[in-house]
PDB file of C-alpha atoms in Angstrom:
ATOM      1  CA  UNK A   1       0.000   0.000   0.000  1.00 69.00           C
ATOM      2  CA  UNK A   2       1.219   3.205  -1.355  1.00 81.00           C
ATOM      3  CA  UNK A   3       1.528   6.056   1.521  1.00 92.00           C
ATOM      4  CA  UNK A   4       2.543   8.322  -0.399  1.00 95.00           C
ATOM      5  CA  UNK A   5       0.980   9.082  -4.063  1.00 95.00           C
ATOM      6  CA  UNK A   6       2.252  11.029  -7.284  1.00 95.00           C
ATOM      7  CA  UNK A   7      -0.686   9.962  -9.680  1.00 91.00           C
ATOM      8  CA  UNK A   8       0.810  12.140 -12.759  1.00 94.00           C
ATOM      9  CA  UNK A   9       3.480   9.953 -14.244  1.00 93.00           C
ATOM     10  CA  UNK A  10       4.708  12.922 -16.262  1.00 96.00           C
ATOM     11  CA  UNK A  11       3.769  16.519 -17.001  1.00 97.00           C
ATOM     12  CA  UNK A  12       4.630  18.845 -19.907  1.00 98.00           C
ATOM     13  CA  UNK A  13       5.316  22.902 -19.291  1.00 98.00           C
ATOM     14  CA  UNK A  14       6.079  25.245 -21.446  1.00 98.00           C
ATOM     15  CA  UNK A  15       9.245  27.943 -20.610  1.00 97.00           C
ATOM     16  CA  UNK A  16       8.593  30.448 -18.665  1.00 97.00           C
ATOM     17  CA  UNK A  17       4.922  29.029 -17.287  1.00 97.00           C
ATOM     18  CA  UNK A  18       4.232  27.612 -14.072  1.00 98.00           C
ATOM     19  CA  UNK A  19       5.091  24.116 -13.200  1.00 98.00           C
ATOM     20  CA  UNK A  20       2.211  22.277 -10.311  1.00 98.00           C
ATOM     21  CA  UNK A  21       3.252  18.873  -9.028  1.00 98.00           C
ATOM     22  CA  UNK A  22       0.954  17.146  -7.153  1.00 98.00           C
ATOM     23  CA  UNK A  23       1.508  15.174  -4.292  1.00 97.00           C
ATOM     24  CA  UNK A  24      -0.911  12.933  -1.816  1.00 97.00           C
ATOM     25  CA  UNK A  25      -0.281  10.484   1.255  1.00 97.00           C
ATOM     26  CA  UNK A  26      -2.486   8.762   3.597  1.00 96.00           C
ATOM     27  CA  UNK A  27      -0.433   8.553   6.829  1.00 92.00           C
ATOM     28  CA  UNK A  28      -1.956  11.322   9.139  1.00 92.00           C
ATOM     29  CA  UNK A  29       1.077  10.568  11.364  1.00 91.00           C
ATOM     30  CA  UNK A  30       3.373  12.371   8.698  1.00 93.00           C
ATOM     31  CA  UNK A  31       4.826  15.624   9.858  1.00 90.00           C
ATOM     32  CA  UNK A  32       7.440  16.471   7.129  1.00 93.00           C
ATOM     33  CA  UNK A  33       7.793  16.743   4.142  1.00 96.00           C
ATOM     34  CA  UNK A  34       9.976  16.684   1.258  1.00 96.00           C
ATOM     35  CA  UNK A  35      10.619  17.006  -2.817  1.00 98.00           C
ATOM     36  CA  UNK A  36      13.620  15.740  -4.383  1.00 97.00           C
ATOM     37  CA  UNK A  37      14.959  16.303  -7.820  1.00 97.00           C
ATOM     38  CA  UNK A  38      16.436  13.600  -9.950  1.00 95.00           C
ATOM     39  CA  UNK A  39      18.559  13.974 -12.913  1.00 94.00           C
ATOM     40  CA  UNK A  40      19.193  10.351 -15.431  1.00 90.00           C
ATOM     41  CA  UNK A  41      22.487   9.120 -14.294  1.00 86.00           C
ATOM     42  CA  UNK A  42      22.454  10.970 -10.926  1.00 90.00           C
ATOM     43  CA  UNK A  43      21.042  10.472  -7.312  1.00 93.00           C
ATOM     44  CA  UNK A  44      18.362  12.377  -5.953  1.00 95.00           C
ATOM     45  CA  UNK A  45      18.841  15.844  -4.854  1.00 96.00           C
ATOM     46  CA  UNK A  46      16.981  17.635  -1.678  1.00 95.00           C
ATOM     47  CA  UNK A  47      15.032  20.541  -3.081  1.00 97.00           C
ATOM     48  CA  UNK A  48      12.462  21.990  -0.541  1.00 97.00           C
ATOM     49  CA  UNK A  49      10.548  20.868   2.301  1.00 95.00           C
ATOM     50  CA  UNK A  50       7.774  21.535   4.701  1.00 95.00           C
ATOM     51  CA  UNK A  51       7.169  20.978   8.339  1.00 93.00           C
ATOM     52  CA  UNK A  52       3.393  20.032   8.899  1.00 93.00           C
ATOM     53  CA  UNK A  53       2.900  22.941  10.938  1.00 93.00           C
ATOM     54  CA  UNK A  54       2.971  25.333   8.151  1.00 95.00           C
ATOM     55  CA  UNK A  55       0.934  25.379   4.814  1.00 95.00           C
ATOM     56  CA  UNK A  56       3.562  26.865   2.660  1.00 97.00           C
ATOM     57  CA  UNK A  57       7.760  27.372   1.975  1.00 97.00           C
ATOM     58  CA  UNK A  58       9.283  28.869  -0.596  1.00 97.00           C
ATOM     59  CA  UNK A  59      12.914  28.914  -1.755  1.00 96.00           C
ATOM     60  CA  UNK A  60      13.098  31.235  -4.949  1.00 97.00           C
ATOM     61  CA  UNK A  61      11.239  29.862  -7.556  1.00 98.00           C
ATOM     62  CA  UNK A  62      10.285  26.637  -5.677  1.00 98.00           C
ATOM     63  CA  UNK A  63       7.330  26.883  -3.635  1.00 98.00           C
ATOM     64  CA  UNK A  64       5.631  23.783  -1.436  1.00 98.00           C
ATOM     65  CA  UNK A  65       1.901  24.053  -0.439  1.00 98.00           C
ATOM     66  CA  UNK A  66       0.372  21.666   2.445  1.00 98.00           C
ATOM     67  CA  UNK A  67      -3.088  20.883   2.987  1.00 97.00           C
ATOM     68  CA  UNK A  68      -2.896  18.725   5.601  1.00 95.00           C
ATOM     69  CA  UNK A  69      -6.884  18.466   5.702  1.00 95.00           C
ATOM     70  CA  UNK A  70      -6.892  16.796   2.665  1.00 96.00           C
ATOM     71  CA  UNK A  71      -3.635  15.156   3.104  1.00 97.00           C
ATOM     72  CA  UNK A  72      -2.128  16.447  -0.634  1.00 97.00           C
ATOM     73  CA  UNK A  73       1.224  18.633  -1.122  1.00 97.00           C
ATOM     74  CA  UNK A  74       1.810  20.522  -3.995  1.00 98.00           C
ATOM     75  CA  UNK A  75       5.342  22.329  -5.602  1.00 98.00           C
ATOM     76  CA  UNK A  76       5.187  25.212  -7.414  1.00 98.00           C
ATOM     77  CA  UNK A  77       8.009  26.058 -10.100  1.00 98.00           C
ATOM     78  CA  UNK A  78       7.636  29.443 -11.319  1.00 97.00           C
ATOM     79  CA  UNK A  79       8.601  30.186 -13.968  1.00 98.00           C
ATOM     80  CA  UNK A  80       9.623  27.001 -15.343  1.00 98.00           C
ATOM     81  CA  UNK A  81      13.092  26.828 -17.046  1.00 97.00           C
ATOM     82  CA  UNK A  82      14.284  23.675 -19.230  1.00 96.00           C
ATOM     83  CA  UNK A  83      16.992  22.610 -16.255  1.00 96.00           C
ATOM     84  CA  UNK A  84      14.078  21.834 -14.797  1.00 97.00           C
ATOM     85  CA  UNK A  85      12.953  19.160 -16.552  1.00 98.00           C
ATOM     86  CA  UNK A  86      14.209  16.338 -14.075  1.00 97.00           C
ATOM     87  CA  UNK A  87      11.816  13.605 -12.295  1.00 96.00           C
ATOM     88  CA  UNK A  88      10.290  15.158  -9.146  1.00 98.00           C
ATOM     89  CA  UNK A  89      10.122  13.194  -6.082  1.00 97.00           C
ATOM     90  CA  UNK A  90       7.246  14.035  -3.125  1.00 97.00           C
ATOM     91  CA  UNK A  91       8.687  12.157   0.176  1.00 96.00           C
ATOM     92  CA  UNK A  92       7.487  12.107   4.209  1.00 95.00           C
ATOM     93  CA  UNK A  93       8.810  11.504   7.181  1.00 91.00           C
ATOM     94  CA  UNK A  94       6.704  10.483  10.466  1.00 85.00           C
ATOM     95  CA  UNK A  95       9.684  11.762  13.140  1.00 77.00           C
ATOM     96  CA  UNK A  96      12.572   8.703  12.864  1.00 78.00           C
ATOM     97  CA  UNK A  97      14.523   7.630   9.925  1.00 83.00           C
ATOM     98  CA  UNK A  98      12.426   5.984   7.463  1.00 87.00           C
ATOM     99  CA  UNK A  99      11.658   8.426   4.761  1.00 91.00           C
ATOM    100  CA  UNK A 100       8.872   7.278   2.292  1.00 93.00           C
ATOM    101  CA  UNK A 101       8.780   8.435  -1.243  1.00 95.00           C
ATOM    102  CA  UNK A 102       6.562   8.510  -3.647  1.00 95.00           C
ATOM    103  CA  UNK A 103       6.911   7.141  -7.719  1.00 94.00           C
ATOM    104  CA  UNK A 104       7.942  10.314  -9.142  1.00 95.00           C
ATOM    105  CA  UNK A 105       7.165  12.801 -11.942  1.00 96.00           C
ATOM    106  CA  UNK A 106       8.519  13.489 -14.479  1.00 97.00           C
ATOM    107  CA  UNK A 107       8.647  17.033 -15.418  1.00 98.00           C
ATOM    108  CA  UNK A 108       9.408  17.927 -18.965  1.00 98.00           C
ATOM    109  CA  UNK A 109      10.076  21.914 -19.977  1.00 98.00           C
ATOM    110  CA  UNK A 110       9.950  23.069 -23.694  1.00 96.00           C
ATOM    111  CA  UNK A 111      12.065  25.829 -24.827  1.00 92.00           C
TER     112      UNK A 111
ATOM    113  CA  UNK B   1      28.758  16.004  -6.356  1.00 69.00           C
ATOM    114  CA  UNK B   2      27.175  15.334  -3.568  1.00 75.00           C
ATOM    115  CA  UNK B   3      29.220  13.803  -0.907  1.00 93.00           C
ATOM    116  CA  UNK B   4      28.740  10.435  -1.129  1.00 97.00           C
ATOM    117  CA  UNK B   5      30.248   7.805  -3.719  1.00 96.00           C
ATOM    118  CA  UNK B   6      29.310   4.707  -4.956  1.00 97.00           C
ATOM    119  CA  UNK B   7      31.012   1.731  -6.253  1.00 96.00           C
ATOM    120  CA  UNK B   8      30.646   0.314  -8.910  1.00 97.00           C
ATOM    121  CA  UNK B   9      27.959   2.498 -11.142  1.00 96.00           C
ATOM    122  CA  UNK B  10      26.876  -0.812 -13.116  1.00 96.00           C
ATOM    123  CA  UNK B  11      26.908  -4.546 -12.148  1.00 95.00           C
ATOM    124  CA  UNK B  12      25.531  -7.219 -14.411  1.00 95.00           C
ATOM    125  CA  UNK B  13      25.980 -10.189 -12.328  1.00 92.00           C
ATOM    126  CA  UNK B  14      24.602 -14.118 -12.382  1.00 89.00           C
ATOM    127  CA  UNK B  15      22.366 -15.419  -9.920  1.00 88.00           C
ATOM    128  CA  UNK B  16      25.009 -17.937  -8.766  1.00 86.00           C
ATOM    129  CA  UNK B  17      27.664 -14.936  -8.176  1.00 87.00           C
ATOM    130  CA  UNK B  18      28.298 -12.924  -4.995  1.00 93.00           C
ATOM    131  CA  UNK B  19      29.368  -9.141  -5.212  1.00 95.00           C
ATOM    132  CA  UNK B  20      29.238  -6.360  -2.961  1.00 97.00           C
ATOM    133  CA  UNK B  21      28.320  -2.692  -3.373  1.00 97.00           C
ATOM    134  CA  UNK B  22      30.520   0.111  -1.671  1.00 98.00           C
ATOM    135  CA  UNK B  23      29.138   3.244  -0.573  1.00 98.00           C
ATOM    136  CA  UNK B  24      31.516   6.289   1.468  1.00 97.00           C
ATOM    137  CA  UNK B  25      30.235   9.456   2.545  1.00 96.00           C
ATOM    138  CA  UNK B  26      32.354  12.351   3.067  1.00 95.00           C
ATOM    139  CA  UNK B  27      29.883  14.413   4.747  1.00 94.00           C
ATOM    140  CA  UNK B  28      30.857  13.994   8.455  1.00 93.00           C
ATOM    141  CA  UNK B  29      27.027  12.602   8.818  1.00 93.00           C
ATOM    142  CA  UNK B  30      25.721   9.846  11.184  1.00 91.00           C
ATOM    143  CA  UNK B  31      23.424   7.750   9.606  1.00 92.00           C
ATOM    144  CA  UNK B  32      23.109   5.374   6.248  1.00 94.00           C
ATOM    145  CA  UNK B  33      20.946   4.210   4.467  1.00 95.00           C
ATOM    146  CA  UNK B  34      20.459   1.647   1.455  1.00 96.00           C
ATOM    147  CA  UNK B  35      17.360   2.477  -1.016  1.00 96.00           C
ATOM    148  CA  UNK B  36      16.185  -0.106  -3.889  1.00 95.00           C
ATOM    149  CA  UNK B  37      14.738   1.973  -6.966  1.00 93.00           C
ATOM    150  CA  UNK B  38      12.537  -0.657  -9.627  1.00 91.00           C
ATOM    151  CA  UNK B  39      11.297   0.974 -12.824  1.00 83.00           C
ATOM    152  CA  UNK B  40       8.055   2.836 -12.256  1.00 78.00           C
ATOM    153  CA  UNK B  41       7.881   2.382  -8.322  1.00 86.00           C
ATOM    154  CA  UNK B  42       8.986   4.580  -5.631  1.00 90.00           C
ATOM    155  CA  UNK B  43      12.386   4.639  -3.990  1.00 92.00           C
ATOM    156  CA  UNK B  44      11.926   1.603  -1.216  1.00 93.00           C
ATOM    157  CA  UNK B  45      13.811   2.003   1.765  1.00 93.00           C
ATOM    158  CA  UNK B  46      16.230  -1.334   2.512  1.00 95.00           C
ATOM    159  CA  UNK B  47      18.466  -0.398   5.638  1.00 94.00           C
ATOM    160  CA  UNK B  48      19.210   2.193   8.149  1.00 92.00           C
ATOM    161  CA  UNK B  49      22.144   2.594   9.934  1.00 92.00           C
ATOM    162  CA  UNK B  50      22.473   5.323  12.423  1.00 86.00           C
ATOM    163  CA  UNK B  51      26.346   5.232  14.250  1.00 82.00           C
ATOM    164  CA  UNK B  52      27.265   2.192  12.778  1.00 78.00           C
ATOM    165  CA  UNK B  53      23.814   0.702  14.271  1.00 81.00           C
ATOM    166  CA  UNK B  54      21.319  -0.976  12.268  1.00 81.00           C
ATOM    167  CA  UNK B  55      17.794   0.673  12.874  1.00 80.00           C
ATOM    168  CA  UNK B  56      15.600  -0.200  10.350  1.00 80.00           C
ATOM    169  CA  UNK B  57      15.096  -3.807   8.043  1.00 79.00           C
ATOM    170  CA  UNK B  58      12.560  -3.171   5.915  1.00 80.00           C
ATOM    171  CA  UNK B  59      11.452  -6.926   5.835  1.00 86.00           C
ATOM    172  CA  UNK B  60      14.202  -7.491   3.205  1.00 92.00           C
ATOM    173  CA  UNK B  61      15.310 -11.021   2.010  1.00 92.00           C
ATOM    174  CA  UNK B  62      18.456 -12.656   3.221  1.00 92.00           C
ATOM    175  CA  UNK B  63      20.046 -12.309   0.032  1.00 94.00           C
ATOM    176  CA  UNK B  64      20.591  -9.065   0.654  1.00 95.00           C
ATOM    177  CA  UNK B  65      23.308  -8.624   3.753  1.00 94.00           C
ATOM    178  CA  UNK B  66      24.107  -5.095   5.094  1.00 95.00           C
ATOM    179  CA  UNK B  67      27.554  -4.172   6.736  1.00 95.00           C
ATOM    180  CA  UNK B  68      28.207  -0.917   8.452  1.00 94.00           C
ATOM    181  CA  UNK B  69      32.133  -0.766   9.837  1.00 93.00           C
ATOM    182  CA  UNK B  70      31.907   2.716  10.481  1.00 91.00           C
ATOM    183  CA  UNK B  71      29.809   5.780  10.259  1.00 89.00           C
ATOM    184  CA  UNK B  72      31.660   6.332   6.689  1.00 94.00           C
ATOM    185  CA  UNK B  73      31.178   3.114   4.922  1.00 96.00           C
ATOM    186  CA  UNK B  74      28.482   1.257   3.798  1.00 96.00           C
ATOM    187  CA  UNK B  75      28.194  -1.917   2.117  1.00 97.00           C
ATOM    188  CA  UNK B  76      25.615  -4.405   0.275  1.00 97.00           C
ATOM    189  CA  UNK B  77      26.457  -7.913  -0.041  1.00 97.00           C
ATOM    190  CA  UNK B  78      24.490  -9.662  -2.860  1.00 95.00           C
ATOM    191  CA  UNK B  79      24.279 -13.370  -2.674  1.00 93.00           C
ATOM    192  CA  UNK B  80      22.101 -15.921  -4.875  1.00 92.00           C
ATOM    193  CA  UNK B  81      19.987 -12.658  -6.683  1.00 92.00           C
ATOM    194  CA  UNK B  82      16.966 -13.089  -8.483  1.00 93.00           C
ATOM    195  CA  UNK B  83      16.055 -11.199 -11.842  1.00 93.00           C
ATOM    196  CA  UNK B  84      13.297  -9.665  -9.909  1.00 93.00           C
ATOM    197  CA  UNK B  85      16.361  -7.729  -7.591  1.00 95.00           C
ATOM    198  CA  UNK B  86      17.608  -6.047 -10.990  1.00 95.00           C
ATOM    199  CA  UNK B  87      17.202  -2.239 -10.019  1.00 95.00           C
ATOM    200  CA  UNK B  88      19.147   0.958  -9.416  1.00 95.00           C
ATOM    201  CA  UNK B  89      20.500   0.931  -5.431  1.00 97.00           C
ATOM    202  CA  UNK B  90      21.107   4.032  -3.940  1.00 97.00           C
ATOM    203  CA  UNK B  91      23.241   4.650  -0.748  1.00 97.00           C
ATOM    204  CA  UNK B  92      21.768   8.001   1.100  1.00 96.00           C
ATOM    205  CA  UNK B  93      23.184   9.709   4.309  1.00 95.00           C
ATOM    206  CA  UNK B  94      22.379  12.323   6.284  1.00 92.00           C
ATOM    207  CA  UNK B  95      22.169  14.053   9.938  1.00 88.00           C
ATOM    208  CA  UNK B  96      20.487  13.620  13.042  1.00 71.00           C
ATOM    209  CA  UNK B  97      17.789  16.074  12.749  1.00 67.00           C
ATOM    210  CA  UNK B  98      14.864  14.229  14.291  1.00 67.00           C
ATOM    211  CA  UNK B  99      13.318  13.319  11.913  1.00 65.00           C
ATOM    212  CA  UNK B 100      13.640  16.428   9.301  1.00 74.00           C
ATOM    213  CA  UNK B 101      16.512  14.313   7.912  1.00 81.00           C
ATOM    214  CA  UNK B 102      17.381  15.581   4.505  1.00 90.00           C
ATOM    215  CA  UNK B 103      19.139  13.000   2.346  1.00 93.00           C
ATOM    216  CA  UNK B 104      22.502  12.938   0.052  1.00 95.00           C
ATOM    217  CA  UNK B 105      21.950  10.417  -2.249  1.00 96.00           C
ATOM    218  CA  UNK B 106      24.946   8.910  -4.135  1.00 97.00           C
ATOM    219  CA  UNK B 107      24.455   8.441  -7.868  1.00 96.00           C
ATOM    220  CA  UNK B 108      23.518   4.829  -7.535  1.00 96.00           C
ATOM    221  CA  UNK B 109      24.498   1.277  -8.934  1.00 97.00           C
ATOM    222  CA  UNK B 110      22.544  -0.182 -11.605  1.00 96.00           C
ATOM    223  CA  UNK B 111      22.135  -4.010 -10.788  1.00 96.00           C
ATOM    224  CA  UNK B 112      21.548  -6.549 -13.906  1.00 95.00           C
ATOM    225  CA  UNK B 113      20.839  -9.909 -12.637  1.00 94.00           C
ATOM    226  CA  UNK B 114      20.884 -12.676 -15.256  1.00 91.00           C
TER     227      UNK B 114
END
């Protein structure tokens, strides 16, 4: 059983528009939460996260929405540039060590 | 780069064979962790080790063996794979934050089992 849910396999932007990845879990125990970035041939890089007490973060272009009633995250790229176009993972953490991620999407911006 | 190296980036190995993968962190952190990545399925978590410590077995087969010497090193020993085990393995670390950990990720090993 999936906890955490990226239903959108892939999504398509154009430059210079805004980029939504969507993000949902069903552990109500969660209280952070992360989004890597993943390049082919490279590891996962940390990009933003969010603490459950808040509802939003941003880092410069990168911005993470919570809505813990509904249990669904959200990151914001704005505006999209074509180094962004990297598979997106939405992760959680409950509090020890065992972060769970979701399957990714993969972002794809045209010049 | 991010800190933490892996060895080696590709394996193609038989089911009969035993290999090992290496991962070293340069990042001064305290805990490891080994991560099993299948096409199309999220990044499952394998091992923790927090100060050489093994914390968390996430109901992984035997064939799979885990050795932490040090805070610095991590290793997988493969034994007796199946095809299904083919996959990209990635070693993470990171620091004791209580549970904000971020991870470093190395860039993985891509594991071929014949």
């Amino acid at each position: 059983d999936q906890q955490v849910k990226q239903n959108s396999p892939s999504l398509s932007v154009q430059e210079g528009r805004i980029s939504i990845l969507n993000c949902d879990y069903t552990n109500s125990m969660f209280d952070y939460f992360l989004w890597y970035k993943k390049y082919p041939a490279e590891g996962p890089t940390f990009l933003i996260s969010i603490s459950s007490i808040k509802d939003k973060n941003e880092d410069g272009r990168f911005t993470v929405f919570l809505n813990k009633s509904a249990k669904h995250l959200s990151l914001h790229i704005v505006p999209s540039q074509p180094g962004d176009s990297a598979v997106y993972f939405c992760a959680a953490n409950t509090g020890g060590f065992k972060t769970i991620f979701g399957a990714g999407t993969r972002l794809f911006v045209k010049a | 780069e991010t800190g933490v190296t892996q060895t080696p980036r590709h394996l193609v190995m038989g089911m009969t064979n035993k290999k090992s993968l290496k991962c070293e962190q340069h990042l001064g952190h305290n805990a490891m962790y080994w991560y099993k990545q299948s096409a199309k399925k999220p990044l499952e978590l394998m091992f923790v080790y927090n100060f050489k410590e093994q914390t968390e077995n996430n109901s992984v087969p035997s064939r799979f063996s885990p050795e932490c010497p040090n805070s610095s090193h991590l290793f997988l020993h493969l034994h007796t794979l199946q095809p299904e085990d083919s996959a990209l393995y990635l070693c993470a670390s990171s620091q004791d934050e209580r549970g904000h950990e971020k991870l470093f990720f190395g860039s993985g090993t891509q594991l071929s089992v014949l």
